[in-house]
XYZ file of C-alpha atoms in Angstrom:
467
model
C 77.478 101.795 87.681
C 75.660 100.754 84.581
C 77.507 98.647 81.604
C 80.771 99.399 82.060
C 83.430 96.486 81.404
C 84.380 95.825 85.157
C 87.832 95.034 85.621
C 86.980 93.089 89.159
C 91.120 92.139 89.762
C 89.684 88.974 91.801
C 91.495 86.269 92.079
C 91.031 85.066 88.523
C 90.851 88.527 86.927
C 87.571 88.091 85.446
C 86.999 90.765 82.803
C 83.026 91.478 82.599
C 81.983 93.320 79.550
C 78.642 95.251 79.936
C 78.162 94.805 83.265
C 76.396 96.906 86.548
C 78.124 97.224 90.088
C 75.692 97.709 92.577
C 76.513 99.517 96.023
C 74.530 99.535 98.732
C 75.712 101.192 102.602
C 79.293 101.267 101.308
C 80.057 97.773 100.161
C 79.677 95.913 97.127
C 76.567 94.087 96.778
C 76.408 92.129 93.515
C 78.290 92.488 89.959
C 76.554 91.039 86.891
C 74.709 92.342 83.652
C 71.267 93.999 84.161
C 71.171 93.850 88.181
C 67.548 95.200 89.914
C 67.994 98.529 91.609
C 66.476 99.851 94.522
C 63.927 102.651 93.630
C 66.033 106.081 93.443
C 69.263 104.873 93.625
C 72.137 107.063 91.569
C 72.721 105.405 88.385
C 75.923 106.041 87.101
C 76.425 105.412 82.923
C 79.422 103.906 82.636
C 79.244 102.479 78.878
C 82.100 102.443 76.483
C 84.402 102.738 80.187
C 86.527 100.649 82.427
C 85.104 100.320 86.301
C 88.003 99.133 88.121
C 89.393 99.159 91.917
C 89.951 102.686 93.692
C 93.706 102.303 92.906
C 96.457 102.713 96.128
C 99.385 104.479 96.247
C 101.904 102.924 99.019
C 104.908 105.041 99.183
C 104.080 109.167 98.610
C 105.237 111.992 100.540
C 102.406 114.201 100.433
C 103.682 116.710 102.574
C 105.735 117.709 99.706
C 103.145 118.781 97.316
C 103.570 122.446 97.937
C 107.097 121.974 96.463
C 105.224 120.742 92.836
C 107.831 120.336 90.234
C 110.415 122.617 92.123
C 112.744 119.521 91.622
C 112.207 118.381 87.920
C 116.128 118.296 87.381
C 117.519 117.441 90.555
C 119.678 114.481 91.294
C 119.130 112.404 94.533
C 121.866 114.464 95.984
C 120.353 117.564 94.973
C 116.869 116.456 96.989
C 118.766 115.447 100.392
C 120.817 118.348 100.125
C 117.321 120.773 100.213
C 115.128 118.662 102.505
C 117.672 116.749 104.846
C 120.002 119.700 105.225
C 119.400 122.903 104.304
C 115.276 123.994 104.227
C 112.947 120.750 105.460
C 113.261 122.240 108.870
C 111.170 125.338 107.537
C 108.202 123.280 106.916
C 105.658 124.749 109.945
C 102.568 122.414 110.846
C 100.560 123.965 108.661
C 102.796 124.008 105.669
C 102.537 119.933 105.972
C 98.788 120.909 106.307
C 98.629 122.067 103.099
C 100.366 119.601 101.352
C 98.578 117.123 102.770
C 94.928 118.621 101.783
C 95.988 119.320 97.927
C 97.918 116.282 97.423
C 94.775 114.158 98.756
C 92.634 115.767 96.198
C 95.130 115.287 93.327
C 94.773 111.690 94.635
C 91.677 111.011 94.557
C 90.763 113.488 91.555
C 92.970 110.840 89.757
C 91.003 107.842 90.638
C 93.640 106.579 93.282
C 91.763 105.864 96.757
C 93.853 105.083 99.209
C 97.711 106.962 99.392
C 100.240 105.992 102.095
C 101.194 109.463 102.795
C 105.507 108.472 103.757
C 105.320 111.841 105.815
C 109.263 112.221 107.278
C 108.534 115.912 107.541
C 106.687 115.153 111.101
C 109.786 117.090 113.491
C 107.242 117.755 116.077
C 103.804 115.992 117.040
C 102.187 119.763 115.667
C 103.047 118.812 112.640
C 101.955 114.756 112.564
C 98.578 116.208 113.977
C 98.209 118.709 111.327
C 98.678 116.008 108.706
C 96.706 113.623 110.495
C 93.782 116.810 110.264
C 94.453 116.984 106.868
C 93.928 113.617 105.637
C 90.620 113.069 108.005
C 89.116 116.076 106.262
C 89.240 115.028 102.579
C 87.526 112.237 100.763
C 89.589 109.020 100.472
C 91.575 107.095 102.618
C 95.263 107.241 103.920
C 97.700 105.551 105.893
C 99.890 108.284 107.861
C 103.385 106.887 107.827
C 104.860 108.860 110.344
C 108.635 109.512 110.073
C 110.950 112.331 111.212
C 114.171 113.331 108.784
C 115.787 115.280 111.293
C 116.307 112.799 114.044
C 116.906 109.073 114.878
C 113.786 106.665 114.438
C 114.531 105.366 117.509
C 114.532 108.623 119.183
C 111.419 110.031 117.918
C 109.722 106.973 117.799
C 110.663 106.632 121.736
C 109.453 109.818 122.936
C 106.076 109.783 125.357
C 104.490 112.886 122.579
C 104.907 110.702 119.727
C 103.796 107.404 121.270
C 100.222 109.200 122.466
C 99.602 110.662 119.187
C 100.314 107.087 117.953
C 97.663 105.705 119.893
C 95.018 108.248 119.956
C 95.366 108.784 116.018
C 96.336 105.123 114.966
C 92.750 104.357 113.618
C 89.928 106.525 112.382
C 88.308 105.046 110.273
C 89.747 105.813 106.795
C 92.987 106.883 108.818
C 95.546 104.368 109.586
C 99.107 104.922 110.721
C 102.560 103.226 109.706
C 106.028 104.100 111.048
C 108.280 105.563 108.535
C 111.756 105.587 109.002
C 115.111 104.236 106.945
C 117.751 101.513 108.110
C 121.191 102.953 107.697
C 123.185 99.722 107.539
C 125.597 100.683 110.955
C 126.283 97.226 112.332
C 125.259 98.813 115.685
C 121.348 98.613 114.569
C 120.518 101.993 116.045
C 117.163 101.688 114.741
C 115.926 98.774 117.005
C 114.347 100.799 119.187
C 111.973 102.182 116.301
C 111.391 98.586 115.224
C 110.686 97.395 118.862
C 108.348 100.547 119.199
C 106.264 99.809 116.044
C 105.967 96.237 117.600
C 104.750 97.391 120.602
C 101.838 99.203 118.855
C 100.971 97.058 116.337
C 101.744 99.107 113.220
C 103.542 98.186 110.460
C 107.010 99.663 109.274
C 107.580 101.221 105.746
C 111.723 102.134 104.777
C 113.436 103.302 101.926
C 115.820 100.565 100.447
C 118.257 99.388 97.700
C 118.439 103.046 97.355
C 122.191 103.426 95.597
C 124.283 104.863 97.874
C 122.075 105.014 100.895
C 120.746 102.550 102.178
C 121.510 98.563 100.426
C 121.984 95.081 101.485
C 123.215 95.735 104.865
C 120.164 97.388 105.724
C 117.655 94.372 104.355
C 120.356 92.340 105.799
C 120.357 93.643 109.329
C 116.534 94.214 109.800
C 116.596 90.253 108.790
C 118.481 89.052 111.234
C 117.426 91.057 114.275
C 113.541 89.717 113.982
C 112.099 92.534 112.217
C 111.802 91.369 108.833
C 108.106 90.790 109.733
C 105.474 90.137 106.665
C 104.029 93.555 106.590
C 106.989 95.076 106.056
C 107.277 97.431 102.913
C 110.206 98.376 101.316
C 110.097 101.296 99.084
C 112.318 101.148 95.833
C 114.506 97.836 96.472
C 116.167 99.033 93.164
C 119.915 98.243 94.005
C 119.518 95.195 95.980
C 121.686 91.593 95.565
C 120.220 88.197 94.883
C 120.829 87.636 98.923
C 118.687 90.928 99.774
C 115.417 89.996 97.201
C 115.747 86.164 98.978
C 115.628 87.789 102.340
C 112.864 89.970 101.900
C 110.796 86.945 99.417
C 111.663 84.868 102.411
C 109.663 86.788 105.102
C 106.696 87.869 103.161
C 107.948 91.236 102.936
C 106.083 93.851 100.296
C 108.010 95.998 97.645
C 106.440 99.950 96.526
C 108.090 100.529 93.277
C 108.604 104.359 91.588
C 109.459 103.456 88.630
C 109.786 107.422 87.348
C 111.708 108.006 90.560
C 113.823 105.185 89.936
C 114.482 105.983 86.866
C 114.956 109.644 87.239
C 117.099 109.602 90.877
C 119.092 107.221 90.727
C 118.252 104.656 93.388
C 118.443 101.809 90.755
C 116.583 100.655 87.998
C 113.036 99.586 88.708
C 112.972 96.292 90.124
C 110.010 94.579 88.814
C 112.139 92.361 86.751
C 113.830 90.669 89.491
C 110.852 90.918 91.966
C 108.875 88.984 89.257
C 111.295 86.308 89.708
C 111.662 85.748 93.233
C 107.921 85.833 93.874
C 108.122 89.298 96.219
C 104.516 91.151 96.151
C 104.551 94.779 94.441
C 103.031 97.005 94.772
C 103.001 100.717 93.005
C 103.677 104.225 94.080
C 104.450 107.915 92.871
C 107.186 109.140 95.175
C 107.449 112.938 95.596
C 105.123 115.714 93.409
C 108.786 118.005 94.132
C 110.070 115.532 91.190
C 107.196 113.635 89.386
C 103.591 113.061 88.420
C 101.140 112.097 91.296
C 99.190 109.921 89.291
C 98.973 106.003 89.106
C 98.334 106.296 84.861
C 102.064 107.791 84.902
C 102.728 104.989 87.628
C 101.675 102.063 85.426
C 103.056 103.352 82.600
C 106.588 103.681 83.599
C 106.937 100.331 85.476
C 105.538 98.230 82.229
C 108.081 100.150 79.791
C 110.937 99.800 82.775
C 109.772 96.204 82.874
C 109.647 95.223 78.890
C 113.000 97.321 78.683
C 114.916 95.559 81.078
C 113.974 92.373 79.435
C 114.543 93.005 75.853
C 118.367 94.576 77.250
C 119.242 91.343 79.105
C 117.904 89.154 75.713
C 120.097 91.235 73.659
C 123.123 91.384 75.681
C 122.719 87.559 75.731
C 122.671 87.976 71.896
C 118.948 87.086 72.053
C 115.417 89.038 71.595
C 112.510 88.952 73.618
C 109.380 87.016 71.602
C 106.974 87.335 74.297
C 106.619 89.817 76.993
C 106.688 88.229 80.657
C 104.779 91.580 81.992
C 101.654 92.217 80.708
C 99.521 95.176 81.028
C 96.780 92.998 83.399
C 99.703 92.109 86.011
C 100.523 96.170 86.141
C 96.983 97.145 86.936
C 97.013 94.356 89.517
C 99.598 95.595 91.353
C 98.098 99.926 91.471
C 95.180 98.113 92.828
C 95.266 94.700 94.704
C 98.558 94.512 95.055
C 98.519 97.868 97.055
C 95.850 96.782 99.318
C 97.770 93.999 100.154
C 100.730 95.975 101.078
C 98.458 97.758 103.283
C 97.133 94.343 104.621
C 93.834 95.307 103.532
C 93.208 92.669 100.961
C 90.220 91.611 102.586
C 88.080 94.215 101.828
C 90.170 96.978 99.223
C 92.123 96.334 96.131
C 89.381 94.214 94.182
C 85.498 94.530 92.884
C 83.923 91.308 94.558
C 80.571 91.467 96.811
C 81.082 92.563 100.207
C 84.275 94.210 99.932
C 84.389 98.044 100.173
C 82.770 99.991 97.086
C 85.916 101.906 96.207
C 85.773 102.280 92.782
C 87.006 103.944 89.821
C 85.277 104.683 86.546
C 87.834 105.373 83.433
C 85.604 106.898 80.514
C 86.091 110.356 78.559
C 83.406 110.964 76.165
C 85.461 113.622 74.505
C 88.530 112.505 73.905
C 89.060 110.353 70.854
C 92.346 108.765 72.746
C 89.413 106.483 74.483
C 87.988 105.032 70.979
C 87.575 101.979 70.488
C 87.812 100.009 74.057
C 89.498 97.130 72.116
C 91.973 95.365 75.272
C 90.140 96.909 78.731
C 93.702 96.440 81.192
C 95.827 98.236 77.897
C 93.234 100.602 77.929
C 93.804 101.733 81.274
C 97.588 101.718 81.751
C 98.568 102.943 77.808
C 95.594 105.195 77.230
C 94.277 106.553 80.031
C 95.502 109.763 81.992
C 94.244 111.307 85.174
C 91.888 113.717 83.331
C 89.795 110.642 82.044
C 88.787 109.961 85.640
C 85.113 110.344 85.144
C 83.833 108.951 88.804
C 85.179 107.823 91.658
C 83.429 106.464 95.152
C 85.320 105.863 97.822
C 83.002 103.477 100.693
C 80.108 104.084 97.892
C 80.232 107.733 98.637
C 80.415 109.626 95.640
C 83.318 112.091 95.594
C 83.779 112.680 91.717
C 81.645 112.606 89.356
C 81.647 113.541 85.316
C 85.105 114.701 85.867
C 84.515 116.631 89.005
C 85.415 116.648 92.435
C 82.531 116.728 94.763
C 81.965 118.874 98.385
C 86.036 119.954 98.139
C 86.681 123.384 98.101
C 90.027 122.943 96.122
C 90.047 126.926 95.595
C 91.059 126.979 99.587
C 93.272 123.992 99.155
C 95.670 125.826 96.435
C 95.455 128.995 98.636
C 96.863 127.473 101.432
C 99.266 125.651 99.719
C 100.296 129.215 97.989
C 101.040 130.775 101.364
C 103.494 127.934 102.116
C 105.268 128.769 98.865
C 105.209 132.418 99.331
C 106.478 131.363 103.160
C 109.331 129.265 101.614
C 110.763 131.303 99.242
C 111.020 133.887 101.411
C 112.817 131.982 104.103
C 115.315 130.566 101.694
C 115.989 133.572 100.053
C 115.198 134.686 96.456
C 118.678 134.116 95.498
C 118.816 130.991 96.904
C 115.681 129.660 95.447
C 116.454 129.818 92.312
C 119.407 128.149 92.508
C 117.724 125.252 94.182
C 115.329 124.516 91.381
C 118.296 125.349 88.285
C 121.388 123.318 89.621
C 124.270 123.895 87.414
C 124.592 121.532 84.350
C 127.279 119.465 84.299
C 129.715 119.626 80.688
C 129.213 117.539 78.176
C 132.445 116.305 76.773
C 131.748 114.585 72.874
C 133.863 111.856 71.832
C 136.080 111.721 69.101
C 134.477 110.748 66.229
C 137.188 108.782 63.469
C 134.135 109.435 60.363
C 134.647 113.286 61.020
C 137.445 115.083 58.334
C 139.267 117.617 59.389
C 138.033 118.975 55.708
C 134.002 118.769 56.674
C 135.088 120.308 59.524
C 136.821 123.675 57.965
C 133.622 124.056 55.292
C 131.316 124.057 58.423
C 133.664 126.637 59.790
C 133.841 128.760 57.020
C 129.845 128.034 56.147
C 128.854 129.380 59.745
């Protein structure tokens, strides 16, 4: 990429105006102004735009993309009452296959390399191979967190099927696997069998917690004290957590995914970055569920600094102060959608940053024409208050090209949406058409307005009569 301004996220978040990136078999191999070429190499313009890390996405359930927007005014309730009891069970393998294969081209059409796909629609090893199939046969790369709503981790986690599909499918190549399942806070620890089985194969566990009203303190608490509060730990959310919870997980080097739009539109608590900041926990970012939300890191960003600057200015003011400098700044946010996910991942090493010899995943943010891009005054507010997914110009993922001048590359996303249209037709049949419309318009609840004293009962009689 030719004279962009490289946003390398390295350890002392150099900011490189005008400079190349150079990729050679995959990697990185220098970054600087006016580098030497080999003779036909692809040269990609990237003046007046942002090159940055492939960005990563640690908590998303993919599997739920055919469901897009089904849940825009659902509570938390509302989305445990469809999946957990009533309709995930109609999901077939190849219903997860679909979600899988357009969700992982939303991802990486938006400039975000590497998802953890939190898949807890996996009832049978049909369907973790079918997502597994999907994810190994698009562009980017994905962690499979395997998880199973319908039954206890340690049960499913236990079983011989599950535990061969673990180790056959555990690593290719841009394929990794996680175990995905929730701690319910019963003093009995039913889930240590699912922790001692994601010991015994090395991988790492992701759970939902300081989600209000389902899983809290006793969960962090409990996972602590049996041993399995182990530094690759991830907890998604962490919104409704005490002080005692946040020095627990600081304490063992656990990793926090915040969804800051989920947070702030479900319930689970109000995004934590704010009191993660201050106990020195890692973050990292995420998108949640397309059934709810956006799917894109710009949305991501966006919604964690405003949670973030909010937060603060409400605790100054309730103090009777105001804030005079914010704490979060727009470089820290696009830290954590790109380092600070590979790190959850425990791929620091070689994702997350633009440095020689790490992997050439990279992003290039520039949009010709679209005067929302003019002038490219502060490069990290550029990308996290300006940008959207549709300014995505190029994307490689290990140097391979797989969009370019706002195109995906060698997809055939006509077949992806088809597929993903024959779950829908398949769901909405099952459910019922009744039924399905109910499920995406729950009933509004009343609004009851106060009393208001600077009302007369004489306005109120001319607005009468007026009307």
């Amino acid at each position: 990429m030719r004279g962009g301004t490289v946003l390398t996220v390295d350890r002392d978040r150099r900011v490189l105006p005008g400079a190349d990136v150079l990729v050679l078999d995959g990697a990185v191999a220098a970054v600087g102004p006016d580098l030497p070429v080999p003779d036909g190499a692809l040269e990609v313009d990237a003046t007046g735009g942002v090159v940055l890390p492939g960005m990563v996405d640690t908590h998303r359930h993919v599997w739920q993309t055919a469901m897009r927007g089904y849940g825009a005014d659902w509570t938390l309730a509302q989305y445990f009452q469809w999946y957990y009891l009533q309709h995930g069970t109609l999901f077939r393998p190849q219903d997860v296959h679909a979600g899988n294969v357009l969700s992982a081209l939303e991802a990486v059409d938006a400039g975000v390399t590497t998802t953890v796909d939190w898949s807890h629609g996996l009832r049978t090893v049909e369907h973790a191979e079918a997502a597994a199939d999907a994810l190994t046969g698009v562009p980017g790369r994905y962690v499979l967190a395997c998880g199973n709503l319908h039954a206890a981790p340690a049960a499913w986690a236990a079983s011989p099927e599950f535990q061969a599909f673990a180790r056959r499918r555990r690593d290719e190549g841009r394929l990794a696997l996680q175990l995905a399942f929730d701690v319910t806070g019963d003093p009995a620890f039913p889930e240590r069998g699912a922790f001692e089985v994601a010991r015994e194969l090395g991988l790492p566990v992701t759970t939902h917690a300081g989600v209000w009203g389902a899983t809290g303190d006793d969960a962090v608490r409990l996972v602590h004290e049996n041993g399995f509060a182990d530094p690759g730990t991830v907890y998604v959310h962490a919104a409704s957590l005490s002080e005692d919870s946040y020095q627990r997980i600081a304490a063992s080097g656990g990793r926090v995914s915040v969804s800051a739009e989920s947070e702030q539109n479900a319930g689970q608590g109000y995004p934590p970055t704010w009191r993660l900041r201050r106990h020195g926990i890692d973050v990292s970012l995420s998108t949640d569920s397309s059934a709810w939300w956006s799917a894109d890191m710009s949305s991501a960003m966006r919604a964690t600094l405003g949670a973030d600057r909010a937060r603060e200015h409400l605790e100054a003011q309730r103090r009777g102060g105001t804030v005079t400098g914010n704490a979060l700044r727009a470089e820290q946010v696009v830290e954590w959608a790109t380092r600070g996910g590979a790190r959850a991942i425990g791929r620091e090493d070689d994702l997350g940053s633009v440095e020689v010899d790490k992997q050439a995943d990279l992003v290039l943010v520039k949009n010709d024409a679209s005067p929302a891009l003019t002038p490219l005054l502060h490069p990290h507010g550029h990308v996290v208050l300006q940008a959207q997914r549709g300014d995505v110009h190029t994307v490689l993922v290990a140097g391979r090209l797989v969009k370019h001048e706002h195109r995906l590359l060698g997809v055939d996303l006509a077949a992806a949406r088809r597929e993903v249209e024959r779950t829908v037709e398949h769901l909405r049949s099952r459910v019922g058409e009744r039924e399905w419309v109910e499920g995406m318009t729950p009933e509004v609840p009343e609004t009851v307005v106060g009393e208001n004293p600077y009302t007369y009962s004489e306005h109120r009689r001319a607005a009468s009569t007026e009307g």
